[in-house]
CSV table of C-alpha atoms in Angstrom, one decimal:
chain,number,residue,atom,x,y,z
A,161,UNK,CA,-7.9,-31.8,0.8
A,162,UNK,CA,-6.7,-30.2,-2.7
A,163,UNK,CA,-6.5,-26.3,-2.1
A,164,UNK,CA,-2.6,-26.7,-1.7
A,165,UNK,CA,-0.2,-29.3,-3.3
A,166,UNK,CA,0.6,-31.5,-0.5
A,167,UNK,CA,2.0,-34.9,-0.3
A,168,UNK,CA,0.3,-37.5,2.5
A,169,UNK,CA,2.3,-40.2,4.1
A,170,UNK,CA,0.4,-43.6,4.7
A,171,UNK,CA,1.5,-46.7,6.9
A,172,UNK,CA,-0.2,-50.1,6.0
A,173,UNK,CA,-0.9,-53.0,8.0
A,174,UNK,CA,-2.5,-56.4,7.2
A,175,UNK,CA,-4.1,-58.3,10.0
A,176,UNK,CA,-2.6,-56.0,12.4
A,177,UNK,CA,1.3,-56.4,11.2
A,178,UNK,CA,3.1,-53.3,9.1
A,179,UNK,CA,2.7,-54.2,5.4
A,180,UNK,CA,4.9,-51.2,3.8
A,181,UNK,CA,3.8,-47.6,3.0
A,182,UNK,CA,2.2,-45.3,0.7
A,183,UNK,CA,2.5,-41.5,-0.6
A,184,UNK,CA,-0.4,-39.7,-1.9
A,185,UNK,CA,0.8,-36.6,-3.8
A,186,UNK,CA,-2.0,-34.1,-4.4
A,187,UNK,CA,-1.7,-31.2,-7.0
A,188,UNK,CA,-4.7,-28.8,-7.9
A,189,UNK,CA,-4.6,-27.9,-11.5
A,190,UNK,CA,-6.4,-25.1,-13.3
A,191,UNK,CA,-8.9,-27.1,-14.0
A,192,UNK,CA,-9.4,-30.3,-11.7
A,193,UNK,CA,-7.0,-32.1,-9.8
A,194,UNK,CA,-4.2,-34.5,-10.5
A,195,UNK,CA,-3.1,-37.1,-8.0
A,196,UNK,CA,-0.7,-39.6,-7.8
A,197,UNK,CA,-0.5,-42.7,-5.2
A,198,UNK,CA,2.6,-44.6,-5.2
A,199,UNK,CA,2.7,-47.7,-2.6
A,200,UNK,CA,5.1,-50.5,-1.6
A,201,UNK,CA,2.9,-53.4,-0.2
A,202,UNK,CA,4.7,-56.3,1.7
A,203,UNK,CA,1.6,-58.2,2.0
A,204,UNK,CA,2.3,-62.0,3.1
A,205,UNK,CA,3.2,-62.5,-1.0
A,206,UNK,CA,4.1,-61.3,-3.4
A,207,UNK,CA,5.9,-57.8,-2.4
A,208,UNK,CA,4.5,-55.3,-4.8
A,209,UNK,CA,5.3,-51.7,-6.4
A,210,UNK,CA,2.1,-49.8,-7.2
A,211,UNK,CA,1.3,-46.7,-8.6
A,212,UNK,CA,-2.1,-45.5,-9.3
A,213,UNK,CA,-2.8,-41.5,-11.1
A,214,UNK,CA,-6.0,-39.7,-11.7
A,215,UNK,CA,-6.7,-36.6,-13.4
A,216,UNK,CA,-10.1,-35.1,-12.7
A,217,UNK,CA,-12.5,-32.2,-14.1
A,218,UNK,CA,-14.0,-29.5,-12.2
A,219,UNK,CA,-16.3,-31.2,-10.3
A,220,UNK,CA,-14.1,-34.1,-9.4
A,221,UNK,CA,-14.6,-37.0,-12.1
A,222,UNK,CA,-12.2,-38.7,-13.4
A,223,UNK,CA,-10.5,-37.4,-16.8
A,224,UNK,CA,-8.1,-40.4,-16.9
A,225,UNK,CA,-6.5,-42.9,-14.7
A,226,UNK,CA,-3.7,-45.3,-14.5
A,227,UNK,CA,-2.9,-48.4,-12.5
A,228,UNK,CA,0.5,-50.1,-12.5
A,229,UNK,CA,1.7,-53.0,-10.3
A,230,UNK,CA,5.0,-54.4,-10.3
A,231,UNK,CA,5.4,-57.7,-8.6
A,232,UNK,CA,6.1,-61.3,-10.0
A,233,UNK,CA,5.0,-59.5,-13.3
A,234,UNK,CA,4.1,-56.0,-14.3
A,235,UNK,CA,0.8,-55.0,-15.4
A,236,UNK,CA,-0.8,-51.5,-16.5
A,237,UNK,CA,-4.2,-50.5,-16.6
A,238,UNK,CA,-5.4,-47.3,-17.8
A,239,UNK,CA,-9.2,-45.5,-18.6
A,240,UNK,CA,-9.4,-42.3,-20.2
A,241,UNK,CA,-12.5,-40.1,-21.0
A,242,UNK,CA,-12.2,-39.0,-24.8
A,243,UNK,CA,-15.5,-36.9,-24.7
A,244,UNK,CA,-14.9,-35.6,-28.3
A,245,UNK,CA,-15.1,-39.0,-29.5
A,246,UNK,CA,-17.9,-39.9,-27.0
A,247,UNK,CA,-16.0,-42.7,-25.6
A,248,UNK,CA,-14.1,-44.0,-22.9
A,249,UNK,CA,-10.9,-45.9,-23.7
A,250,UNK,CA,-9.9,-48.7,-21.5
A,251,UNK,CA,-6.4,-50.1,-21.9
A,252,UNK,CA,-4.9,-53.3,-20.4
A,253,UNK,CA,-1.2,-54.3,-21.6
A,254,UNK,CA,-2.0,-54.3,-25.6
A,255,UNK,CA,-5.5,-54.9,-25.3
A,256,UNK,CA,-7.6,-52.1,-25.6
A,257,UNK,CA,-11.5,-51.5,-25.4
A,258,UNK,CA,-13.7,-48.7,-26.1
A,259,UNK,CA,-17.0,-47.9,-24.1
A,260,UNK,CA,-19.5,-45.4,-25.0
A,261,UNK,CA,-18.8,-42.2,-22.9
A,262,UNK,CA,-22.6,-42.0,-21.0
A,263,UNK,CA,-22.3,-40.3,-18.0
A,264,UNK,CA,-19.1,-38.7,-15.8
A,265,UNK,CA,-17.7,-41.7,-13.7
A,266,UNK,CA,-15.0,-42.4,-11.0
A,267,UNK,CA,-12.0,-44.1,-10.6
A,268,UNK,CA,-10.4,-45.4,-7.2
A,269,UNK,CA,-9.0,-42.5,-6.4
A,270,UNK,CA,-10.9,-39.7,-7.6
A,271,UNK,CA,-13.7,-41.3,-5.6
A,272,UNK,CA,-11.2,-41.1,-2.5
A,273,UNK,CA,-10.6,-37.3,-3.6
A,274,UNK,CA,-14.2,-36.7,-3.8
A,275,UNK,CA,-15.4,-37.6,-0.3
A,276,UNK,CA,-14.4,-34.6,1.4
A,277,UNK,CA,-16.8,-32.7,-1.1
A,278,UNK,CA,-20.0,-35.1,-0.2
A,279,UNK,CA,-22.9,-33.8,1.5
A,280,UNK,CA,-24.3,-36.5,2.7
A,281,UNK,CA,-25.9,-37.1,6.3
A,282,UNK,CA,-25.6,-40.5,8.1
A,283,UNK,CA,-27.6,-42.9,6.5
A,284,UNK,CA,-27.6,-41.4,3.3
A,285,UNK,CA,-26.3,-43.3,0.1
A,286,UNK,CA,-24.9,-41.9,-3.2
A,287,UNK,CA,-24.5,-44.1,-6.5
A,288,UNK,CA,-21.7,-43.3,-8.9
A,289,UNK,CA,-20.7,-45.1,-12.3
A,290,UNK,CA,-17.0,-46.5,-12.5
A,291,UNK,CA,-15.5,-48.1,-15.6
A,292,UNK,CA,-16.8,-51.8,-15.4
A,293,UNK,CA,-19.6,-51.0,-13.1
A,294,UNK,CA,-20.6,-48.6,-10.2
A,295,UNK,CA,-20.0,-47.7,-6.7
A,296,UNK,CA,-22.5,-46.9,-3.6
A,297,UNK,CA,-20.8,-44.6,-0.8
A,298,UNK,CA,-22.7,-44.5,2.5
A,299,UNK,CA,-22.2,-42.1,5.0
A,300,UNK,CA,-22.0,-43.8,8.7
A,301,UNK,CA,-22.4,-42.2,11.9
A,302,UNK,CA,-19.6,-39.7,12.7
A,303,UNK,CA,-16.6,-41.5,15.1
A,304,UNK,CA,-14.6,-39.1,17.6
A,305,UNK,CA,-10.8,-40.7,17.9
A,306,UNK,CA,-8.6,-39.0,20.7
A,307,UNK,CA,-11.3,-36.2,20.9
A,308,UNK,CA,-11.1,-35.4,17.2
A,309,UNK,CA,-14.4,-35.8,14.9
A,310,UNK,CA,-14.3,-37.9,12.0
A,311,UNK,CA,-16.6,-38.7,9.3
A,312,UNK,CA,-17.4,-41.9,8.3
A,313,UNK,CA,-18.5,-43.6,4.8
A,314,UNK,CA,-18.5,-47.2,3.9
A,315,UNK,CA,-17.9,-48.1,-0.1
A,316,UNK,CA,-19.2,-50.8,-1.9
A,317,UNK,CA,-18.7,-53.2,-3.7
A,318,UNK,CA,-15.6,-54.2,-1.8
A,319,UNK,CA,-16.2,-53.1,1.5
A,320,UNK,CA,-14.3,-50.5,2.3
A,321,UNK,CA,-14.2,-48.1,5.2
A,322,UNK,CA,-12.6,-44.5,4.9
A,323,UNK,CA,-12.4,-41.8,8.0
A,324,UNK,CA,-11.9,-38.2,7.2
A,325,UNK,CA,-10.7,-35.6,9.5
A,326,UNK,CA,-10.8,-32.0,8.7
A,327,UNK,CA,-11.6,-33.6,5.0
A,328,UNK,CA,-8.1,-35.8,5.2
A,329,UNK,CA,-8.5,-39.5,4.9
A,330,UNK,CA,-6.8,-40.4,8.1
A,331,UNK,CA,-7.5,-44.3,7.9
A,332,UNK,CA,-8.9,-46.5,4.9
A,333,UNK,CA,-9.8,-50.2,5.8
A,334,UNK,CA,-10.7,-53.0,3.3
A,335,UNK,CA,-11.6,-56.5,3.8
A,336,UNK,CA,-9.0,-58.8,2.1
A,337,UNK,CA,-10.1,-62.3,2.4
A,338,UNK,CA,-10.1,-63.3,6.1
A,339,UNK,CA,-8.1,-60.4,7.4
A,340,UNK,CA,-8.3,-56.4,7.3
A,341,UNK,CA,-6.0,-53.7,4.9
A,342,UNK,CA,-5.4,-50.6,6.9
A,343,UNK,CA,-4.0,-47.3,5.6
A,344,UNK,CA,-3.4,-44.7,8.1
A,345,UNK,CA,-1.9,-41.5,8.1
A,346,UNK,CA,1.4,-41.0,9.2
A,347,UNK,CA,2.1,-37.3,8.1
A,348,UNK,CA,2.0,-34.7,5.5
A,349,UNK,CA,4.5,-32.7,3.7
A,350,UNK,CA,4.8,-29.9,1.4
A,351,UNK,CA,4.9,-30.6,-2.0
A,352,UNK,CA,8.7,-29.5,-3.2
A,353,UNK,CA,8.8,-27.0,-5.8
A,354,UNK,CA,9.8,-28.7,-9.4
A,355,UNK,CA,12.8,-26.7,-10.5
A,356,UNK,CA,12.2,-24.6,-14.1
A,357,UNK,CA,15.3,-24.3,-16.0
A,358,UNK,CA,15.1,-21.0,-18.5
């Protein structure tokens, strides 16, 4: 998923009804990956625009993560790994908190990008730190959809299911209250080259 720049287009559903769309742009960097997910989500209320961004190190762990949500009000949340200072800087609005940097960790987007590289057998579980806690990734039994094999993972906490086809997340489902929120891959686009003026 990260060898060439690409944009993955997802259609969102909530309780079986259309609920918006998202675009995940993934760009390999000289070291690591930069990825941006922009989404318009039309859940019953409120309608929101969301932008998640991650930059990873060579092993796929998070160096920088930001989440911006615009709805009735706007909020911005960032997590930055400052290894030279030995801290992780967490900022929400005007409040900042420096936590000791203990071990490499994932953010929600870097975790999604890391799944294709996992060499887990069905039934095996791996645990990784995340800001404010930890995440457990369990490999479930493979699926076959329309004759194509899919690797299947369960993420906890939060109970999220992710299906990969040829290393690309093609279906993401998460329990939200009494219903299921789903992202289904609709297509892949080439990234347009940015013009450079000389």
